[in-house]
Structures are given as C-alpha cells and as structure tokens.
Coordinates of N, CA and C in Angstrom, one line a residue:
X27 N -29.3 65.7 84.3 CA -29.0 65.0 83.3 C -30.1 64.9 82.3
X28 N -31.4 65.4 82.5 CA -32.3 65.7 81.7 C -32.3 66.7 80.6
X29 N -31.3 67.8 81.4 CA -31.0 69.0 80.7 C -30.3 68.6 79.5
X30 N -29.4 67.8 79.5 CA -28.2 67.4 78.4 C -29.2 66.4 77.4
X31 N -29.9 65.9 77.8 CA -30.8 65.1 77.0 C -31.7 65.9 76.2
X32 N -32.3 67.1 76.8 CA -32.8 67.8 75.8 C -32.0 68.9 75.1
X33 N -30.9 69.0 75.8 CA -30.1 70.2 74.6 C -29.0 69.8 73.6
X34 N -29.0 68.4 73.7 CA -27.9 67.6 72.9 C -28.6 67.6 71.4
X35 N -29.9 67.2 71.4 CA -30.8 66.9 70.1 C -30.7 68.7 69.7
X36 N -31.1 69.5 70.2 CA -31.4 70.8 69.9 C -29.7 71.6 69.3
X37 N -28.7 71.2 69.9 CA -27.6 71.3 69.3 C -27.2 70.8 68.1
X38 N -27.4 69.6 67.6 CA -27.3 69.0 66.7 C -27.8 69.4 65.5
X39 N -29.3 69.6 65.9 CA -30.3 70.0 65.1 C -29.7 71.7 64.5
X40 N -29.3 72.5 65.4 CA -28.9 73.7 64.9 C -27.6 73.5 64.2
X41 N -26.8 72.7 64.2 CA -25.3 72.8 63.3 C -26.0 71.8 62.6
X42 N -26.7 71.0 62.0 CA -27.1 70.4 60.6 C -27.9 71.7 60.0
X43 N -28.7 72.4 60.5 CA -29.4 73.4 60.0 C -28.5 74.6 59.7
X44 N -27.4 74.9 60.3 CA -26.3 75.3 59.7 C -25.6 75.3 58.6
X45 N -25.0 73.8 58.5 CA -24.6 73.5 57.5 C -25.5 73.5 56.2
X46 N -26.9 73.6 56.4 CA -27.4 73.4 55.2 C -28.0 75.0 54.6
X47 N -27.9 76.1 56.0 CA -28.3 77.0 55.0 C -27.1 77.8 54.6
X48 N -25.8 77.4 55.0 CA -24.7 77.9 54.1 C -24.5 77.3 52.8
X49 N -25.2 76.1 52.5 CA -25.1 75.8 51.1 C -26.4 75.8 50.5
X50 N -27.0 76.8 50.9 CA -28.6 77.4 49.8 C -27.6 78.0 49.1
X51 N -28.2 78.2 47.6 CA -28.0 78.9 46.9 C -26.7 78.4 46.0
X52 N -26.0 77.5 46.8 CA -24.6 77.2 45.5 C -25.0 76.0 44.7
X53 N -24.3 76.3 44.1 CA -24.4 74.9 42.7 C -24.0 74.1 43.1
X54 N -24.9 73.2 43.2 CA -24.4 71.4 43.8 C -23.7 70.7 42.7
X55 N -24.0 71.3 41.3 CA -23.4 70.6 40.3 C -21.9 70.8 40.2
X56 N -21.6 71.8 40.8 CA -20.2 72.4 40.7 C -19.4 71.2 41.5
X57 N -18.3 70.6 41.0 CA -17.4 69.3 41.8 C -16.3 70.1 41.8
X58 N -15.9 70.6 42.9 CA -14.4 70.8 43.0 C -12.9 70.2 42.8
X59 N -12.2 70.9 41.9 CA -11.0 69.5 41.6 C -9.6 70.4 42.5
X60 N -9.1 69.1 43.1 CA -7.6 69.3 43.6 C -6.8 69.7 42.5
X61 N -7.0 69.6 41.3 CA -5.7 69.6 40.6 C -5.9 71.4 39.8
X62 N -6.9 71.8 40.3 CA -6.7 73.4 40.0 C -5.4 74.0 40.2
X63 N -4.8 74.8 39.3 CA -3.5 75.3 39.5 C -2.6 74.5 39.9
X64 N -2.6 73.0 39.5 CA -1.3 72.1 39.7 C -1.2 71.7 38.2
X65 N 0.1 71.4 37.7 CA 0.8 71.0 36.7 C -0.2 69.7 35.9
X66 N -0.9 69.8 35.0 CA -1.5 68.8 34.4 C -0.5 67.7 34.5
X67 N -1.2 66.1 34.6 CA 0.0 65.0 34.8 C 0.5 64.8 33.6
X68 N 1.6 63.9 33.7 CA 2.7 63.7 33.2 C 2.2 62.4 32.1
X69 N 1.8 62.9 30.7 CA 1.4 61.4 30.0 C 1.7 61.5 28.6
X70 N 1.6 60.8 27.8 CA 1.8 60.3 26.3 C 0.8 59.3 25.6
X71 N 0.0 59.9 25.0 CA -1.0 58.9 24.2 C -1.0 59.1 22.8
X72 N -1.0 58.0 22.4 CA -0.9 57.4 20.7 C -2.3 57.9 20.0
X73 N -1.9 58.3 18.9 CA -3.0 58.7 18.0 C -4.3 57.6 17.7
X74 N -5.6 58.5 17.4 CA -6.4 57.3 17.0 C -5.8 57.0 15.5
X75 N -6.7 55.7 15.1 CA -6.1 55.1 14.0 C -6.2 56.1 12.5
X76 N -5.3 56.0 12.0 CA -5.5 56.8 11.0 C -4.9 58.2 10.9
X77 N -4.9 58.9 12.2 CA -4.3 60.2 12.7 C -2.9 60.1 12.8
X78 N -2.1 61.6 12.6 CA -0.9 61.5 12.8 C -0.2 61.7 14.2
X79 N -1.0 62.5 14.8 CA -0.6 63.0 16.0 C -1.4 62.7 17.4
X80 N -1.1 62.1 18.3 CA -1.3 61.9 19.7 C -1.5 62.9 20.4
X81 N -1.3 62.6 21.5 CA -1.3 64.0 22.5 C -0.3 63.7 23.7
X82 N 0.5 64.7 24.4 CA 1.2 64.5 25.2 C 1.2 65.5 26.4
X83 N 1.8 65.8 27.4 CA 1.9 66.7 28.3 C 2.5 67.9 27.8
X84 N 3.3 67.4 26.8 CA 4.6 68.4 26.1 C 3.7 69.3 25.6
X85 N 2.4 69.1 25.1 CA 1.6 69.7 24.2 C 0.5 71.1 25.0
X86 N 0.9 70.8 25.9 CA -0.1 71.8 26.9 C 1.1 72.5 27.6
X87 N 2.5 72.1 27.4 CA 3.3 73.2 28.3 C 4.3 74.1 27.1
X88 N 3.6 74.4 26.1 CA 4.2 75.1 24.9 C 4.2 76.8 25.4
X89 N 3.5 77.3 26.4 CA 3.6 78.4 26.4 C 2.7 79.3 26.0
X90 N 1.2 78.4 25.3 CA -0.2 79.3 25.2 C -1.2 78.4 25.8
X91 N -2.1 79.1 25.8 CA -3.5 78.3 26.8 C -3.8 76.9 25.7
X92 N -4.5 76.2 26.2 CA -4.9 75.0 25.2 C -6.2 74.5 26.5
X93 N -7.0 73.7 25.6 CA -8.2 72.8 26.3 C -7.9 71.5 26.0
X94 N -8.6 70.5 26.8 CA -8.2 69.4 26.8 C -9.8 68.8 26.9
X95 N -10.4 68.1 26.0 CA -11.9 67.4 25.9 C -11.8 66.3 25.9
X96 N -12.3 65.5 27.3 CA -12.3 64.4 27.5 C -13.8 63.8 26.6
X97 N -13.6 62.7 25.6 CA -14.9 62.0 25.0 C -14.9 60.8 25.1
X98 N -16.0 60.3 24.2 CA -16.3 58.7 23.7 C -16.9 58.7 23.1
X99 N -17.2 57.8 22.1 CA -18.1 57.3 21.0 C -19.6 56.8 22.0
X100 N -19.4 56.0 22.4 CA -20.5 55.7 23.6 C -21.3 56.6 24.7
X101 N -20.4 58.1 24.6 CA -21.0 58.6 25.6 C -22.1 59.6 24.9
X102 N -23.5 59.4 25.3 CA -24.5 60.1 24.7 C -24.4 61.8 24.8
X103 N -24.0 62.2 26.1 CA -23.8 63.6 27.0 C -22.6 64.4 25.5
X104 N -21.5 63.7 25.5 CA -20.6 63.8 24.4 C -21.1 64.3 23.1
X105 N -22.2 63.5 22.5 CA -22.7 63.6 21.0 C -23.6 65.0 21.1
X106 N -24.1 65.5 22.4 CA -24.8 66.5 22.3 C -23.7 67.8 22.7
X107 N -22.5 67.5 23.2 CA -21.5 68.7 23.5 C -21.0 68.8 22.1
X108 N -20.5 67.9 21.4 CA -19.8 68.0 20.2 C -19.9 69.4 19.2
X109 N -21.3 69.8 19.1 CA -21.4 71.2 18.1 C -20.8 72.1 18.9
X110 N -20.7 72.2 20.3 CA -20.2 73.5 21.2 C -18.5 73.0 20.9
X111 N -18.4 71.9 21.1 CA -16.6 71.8 21.2 C -16.0 72.5 19.8
X112 N -16.9 72.3 18.6 CA -16.4 72.5 17.3 C -16.7 74.2 17.6
X113 N -17.4 74.8 17.9 CA -17.6 76.5 17.9 C -16.5 76.7 19.0
X114 N -16.0 75.9 20.1 CA -15.1 76.5 20.9 C -13.8 76.5 20.4
X115 N -13.6 75.5 19.5 CA -12.5 75.3 18.8 C -12.2 76.3 17.4
X116 N -13.6 76.5 17.0 CA -13.5 77.7 16.1 C -13.3 79.3 16.4
X117 N -13.7 79.4 17.7 CA -13.9 80.6 18.2 C -12.7 81.1 19.4
X118 N -12.3 80.0 20.0 CA -11.3 80.5 21.1 C -10.0 80.9 20.7
X119 N -9.5 80.5 19.5 CA -8.2 80.6 18.8 C -7.0 79.9 19.7
X120 N -7.6 78.7 20.1 CA -6.4 78.0 21.2 C -6.5 76.3 20.6
X121 N -5.5 75.6 20.8 CA -5.4 74.4 20.5 C -6.5 73.6 21.3
X122 N -7.5 72.7 20.8 CA -8.6 72.0 21.5 C -7.9 70.6 21.3
X123 N -7.6 69.9 22.3 CA -7.2 68.2 22.3 C -8.1 67.5 22.5
X124 N -8.4 66.4 21.7 CA -9.2 65.3 22.3 C -8.6 64.4 23.0
X125 N -9.3 63.7 24.2 CA -8.6 62.9 25.0 C -9.8 61.7 24.8
X126 N -9.6 60.5 23.7 CA -10.7 59.7 23.9 C -10.6 58.9 24.7
X127 N -11.5 58.5 25.6 CA -11.4 57.9 27.0 C -12.0 56.5 26.9
X128 N -11.3 55.3 27.1 CA -11.8 54.2 27.1 C -12.6 53.6 26.1
X129 N -12.6 53.5 24.8 CA -13.0 53.2 23.5 C -12.8 51.6 23.8
X130 N -13.8 50.8 23.8 CA -13.4 49.2 23.3 C -12.8 49.1 22.1
X131 N -13.0 49.5 21.3 CA -12.6 49.8 19.7 C -12.1 50.9 19.1
X132 N -10.5 51.4 19.0 CA -10.3 52.5 18.7 C -11.1 53.1 17.3
X133 N -11.1 52.2 16.4 CA -12.1 52.8 15.4 C -13.4 53.3 15.8
X134 N -14.1 53.0 16.5 CA -15.4 53.4 17.3 C -15.0 55.4 17.4
X135 N -13.8 55.6 17.7 CA -13.7 56.9 18.2 C -13.5 57.8 16.7
X136 N -12.6 56.9 15.7 CA -12.5 57.5 14.2 C -13.9 57.7 13.5
X137 N -14.4 56.7 13.8 CA -15.8 56.7 13.2 C -16.7 57.8 13.8
X138 N -16.6 58.1 15.0 CA -17.4 59.0 15.6 C -17.1 60.8 15.1
X139 N -15.9 60.6 15.1 CA -15.3 62.0 14.3 C -15.6 62.1 12.9
X140 N -15.3 60.9 12.2 CA -15.6 61.0 10.7 C -17.3 61.4 10.8
X141 N -18.5 60.9 11.4 CA -19.7 61.4 11.4 C -19.8 62.7 12.1
X142 N -19.2 63.2 12.7 CA -19.5 64.5 13.3 C -18.6 65.6 13.4
X143 N -17.6 65.5 12.9 CA -16.3 66.3 12.5 C -15.6 66.6 13.7
X144 N -14.4 66.7 13.0 CA -13.1 66.7 14.0 C -12.7 68.0 14.0
X145 N -12.9 68.6 15.6 CA -12.6 70.0 15.8 C -10.9 70.0 16.7
X146 N -10.7 68.9 16.8 CA -9.4 68.5 17.7 C -8.2 69.0 16.9
X147 N -7.4 69.6 17.8 CA -5.9 69.9 16.9 C -5.1 68.6 16.9
X148 N -5.2 67.5 17.7 CA -5.1 66.3 17.7 C -5.7 65.5 18.8
X149 N -5.8 64.1 18.8 CA -6.5 63.2 19.7 C -5.9 62.0 19.6
X150 N -5.7 61.8 21.6 CA -4.8 60.8 22.1 C -5.9 59.6 22.6
X151 N -5.2 58.7 22.4 CA -6.3 57.3 22.7 C -6.0 57.1 24.1
X152 N -6.9 57.1 25.2 CA -6.8 56.4 26.6 C -7.4 55.1 26.8
X153 N -6.8 54.5 26.1 CA -8.0 53.2 26.3 C -7.8 52.7 27.8
X154 N -7.0 52.6 28.5 CA -7.0 52.1 29.8 C -8.0 52.9 30.9
X155 N -7.9 54.1 30.4 CA -8.2 55.4 31.5 C -7.2 55.9 32.4
X156 N -6.2 55.4 32.3 CA -5.3 55.9 33.2 C -4.9 57.3 33.2
X157 N -5.2 58.0 32.0 CA -4.5 59.0 32.0 C -5.9 60.0 32.6
X158 N -7.0 59.5 32.1 CA -8.3 60.1 32.8 C -8.4 60.3 34.0
X159 N -7.8 59.2 34.7 CA -7.6 59.0 36.4 C -6.6 60.0 36.8
X160 N -5.6 60.2 35.9 CA -4.4 61.1 36.4 C -5.1 62.9 36.1
X161 N -6.3 62.7 35.3 CA -6.9 64.1 35.1 C -7.8 64.3 36.4
X162 N -8.2 63.3 37.0 CA -9.5 63.3 38.1 C -10.7 63.3 37.6
X163 N -10.6 62.7 36.2 CA -11.9 62.8 35.4 C -12.9 62.0 36.4
X164 N -14.3 62.2 36.6 CA -15.6 61.6 37.0 C -16.1 60.6 36.0
X165 N -16.2 61.1 34.9 CA -16.9 60.5 33.7 C -16.9 61.7 32.7
X166 N -17.2 61.3 31.4 CA -17.4 62.0 30.4 C -18.4 62.5 30.1
X167 N -18.4 63.6 29.1 CA -17.5 64.5 28.9 C -16.9 65.1 30.3
X168 N -15.5 65.6 29.9 CA -15.3 66.5 30.9 C -14.2 67.5 30.0
X169 N -14.0 68.8 30.4 CA -13.1 69.8 29.7 C -12.4 70.3 30.6
X170 N -11.0 70.2 30.3 CA -9.9 71.0 31.2 C -9.8 72.3 30.5
X171 N -9.3 73.6 30.8 CA -8.6 74.4 30.2 C -7.0 74.5 31.1
X172 N -6.3 74.8 30.0 CA -4.5 74.5 30.6 C -4.4 75.8 30.5
X173 N -3.2 76.6 31.2 CA -2.9 77.9 30.8 C -1.5 77.4 30.2
X174 N -0.7 78.5 30.0 CA 0.4 78.3 29.4 C 1.7 77.7 29.6
X175 N 1.4 77.5 31.0 CA 2.7 77.1 31.7 C 2.3 75.6 32.2
X176 N 1.2 74.9 31.5 CA 0.7 73.7 31.4 C -0.2 73.2 32.5
X177 N -0.5 74.4 33.2 CA -1.3 74.1 34.8 C -2.7 73.8 34.8
X178 N -3.6 73.0 35.2 CA -4.9 73.4 34.7 C -5.7 74.4 35.8
X179 N -6.1 75.2 35.0 CA -7.1 76.6 35.2 C -8.3 76.2 35.4
X180 N -9.1 75.3 35.0 CA -10.5 75.1 34.9 C -10.7 73.6 34.7
X181 N -11.8 73.4 35.0 CA -12.3 71.9 34.9 C -14.0 71.9 34.7
X182 N -14.2 71.6 33.7 CA -15.8 71.8 33.5 C -16.1 69.9 33.6
X183 N -17.0 69.7 34.6 CA -17.5 68.2 34.6 C -19.0 68.3 34.1
X184 N -19.0 67.3 33.2 CA -20.3 67.4 32.6 C -20.1 68.1 31.0
X185 N -21.3 67.8 30.2 CA -21.6 68.5 29.0 C -21.4 69.9 29.3
X186 N -20.7 70.6 28.2 CA -20.6 72.1 28.1 C -22.3 72.8 27.1
X187 N -23.0 73.8 27.8 CA -24.2 74.2 27.3 C -23.7 75.2 26.8
X188 N -24.5 76.0 26.1 CA -23.9 77.3 25.5 C -24.2 78.6 26.2
X189 N -24.6 78.1 27.3 CA -24.5 79.2 28.5 C -23.2 79.2 28.9
X190 N -22.8 77.8 29.3 CA -21.4 77.6 30.0 C -20.0 78.1 29.2
X191 N -20.2 77.7 27.8 CA -19.5 78.0 26.8 C -19.4 79.9 27.0
X192 N -20.4 80.3 26.5 CA -20.6 82.3 26.7 C -19.8 82.5 27.9
X193 N -20.4 82.0 29.0 CA -20.3 82.9 30.0 C -19.2 82.4 31.3
X194 N -18.5 81.4 30.9 CA -17.6 80.6 31.5 C -16.2 80.6 31.0
X195 N -16.5 79.4 29.8 CA -15.2 78.9 29.0 C -14.4 79.9 28.4
X196 N -15.1 80.3 27.4 CA -14.3 81.5 26.7 C -14.1 82.5 27.3
X197 N -14.8 83.3 28.1 CA -14.4 84.4 29.2 C -12.9 83.9 29.9
X198 N -12.9 83.1 30.6 CA -11.7 82.2 31.0 C -10.6 81.9 30.2
X199 N -11.0 81.4 28.8 CA -9.7 81.5 27.9 C -9.2 82.6 27.4
X200 N -10.2 83.6 27.4 CA -9.6 85.0 27.1 C -8.8 85.7 28.1
X201 N -9.5 85.6 29.6 CA -8.8 86.1 30.7 C -7.1 85.5 30.9
X202 N -6.9 83.9 30.4 CA -5.8 83.5 30.4 C -4.8 84.0 29.5
X203 N -5.3 84.3 28.4 CA -4.4 84.4 26.9 C -3.9 86.0 27.4
X204 N -4.6 86.7 28.1 CA -4.3 88.2 28.6 C -2.8 88.1 29.3
X205 N -3.0 87.0 30.0 CA -1.9 86.6 31.1 C -2.4 87.1 32.2

C-alpha cells in the first residue's frame, strides 16, 4: 500500500510534466477554429446606414478568395488594426468585407469609417451578434479568409499586426488564389 501512495503522485507529476513539455514553444495566442475547412455560415446582413450593400454568404461563394473582417467602433484594437486592413484591401486584390459587430447605434459604425477610411467592398451590420456567433467569433477584431468555394480557410483572432499581414495573411491569400 505504501508503494502505491508513493508511486501515484510521481505518475501524476510525470503526466503533467509531459503535457507541459509538449506545449513548450507553441504559440498560446493561436486559438484553433473548428470551422477551418467548413463552409462559412449562412447569413444575410443589411448595410450600414447610407451604404448600398450589406453582405451575405452569397458574397463569399462567387468563386474567388475573400476576407471578412469583424470590427466595431467601440473596439480599441480595431482602431489600431484599421490601417493594416486598408493595406490588406489595397494589396491583396480580393474583396474585403466588413462585419460591423454589435454596434449600439449603427451610425457609430458609419462615423468610424468616415473618420478612418472605408477599405471594405461592403459592410454588413451584425447588431445582434448572431452572425458573429455563427462564425465562432470570440471577440473583435477577428479576420477570416474565405476560399473560392465559401469555406473558411484561415481565422485570425485579435488584431492583425504588420508581421502577421506580411508573413501569414497575404501569403495565405496568394496560396488560395493559385488554387
């Protein structure tokens, strides 16, 4: 009996140490998405006030790579990310759609884009947050790369920085465009 009392803690310690050792060096900020490789959810969102087009799943299934950026005027990291979204829209040669997430007043989203510039092909209002939930959004900002068949190919949780844009986002878009 004394043998087992001494061995059980050692076995538990070894198991925990093994788990910790296998995770050393892994980027803990990467949150895997169960939706990678799956079709984008079915949705249809109205446009921001004064804009002509909202967005829907149909926009993402037209045979070309596209990007969906989830943002909100109340989101401080979205403001920091926005110049890179403008750069992405200019350099990637793919439609970049905005999903304006949980604005209390839709006019806030309009004012935000008027102030910072509107890089989006179209922007849809997700006032209830339902579409964001269907996309598996943890919080804003988040960015999705959608392949030509409407499947989610990549998910960026948190703001895009210059290194991620250069080393991950743009190469992934180029890879998908090549087929």
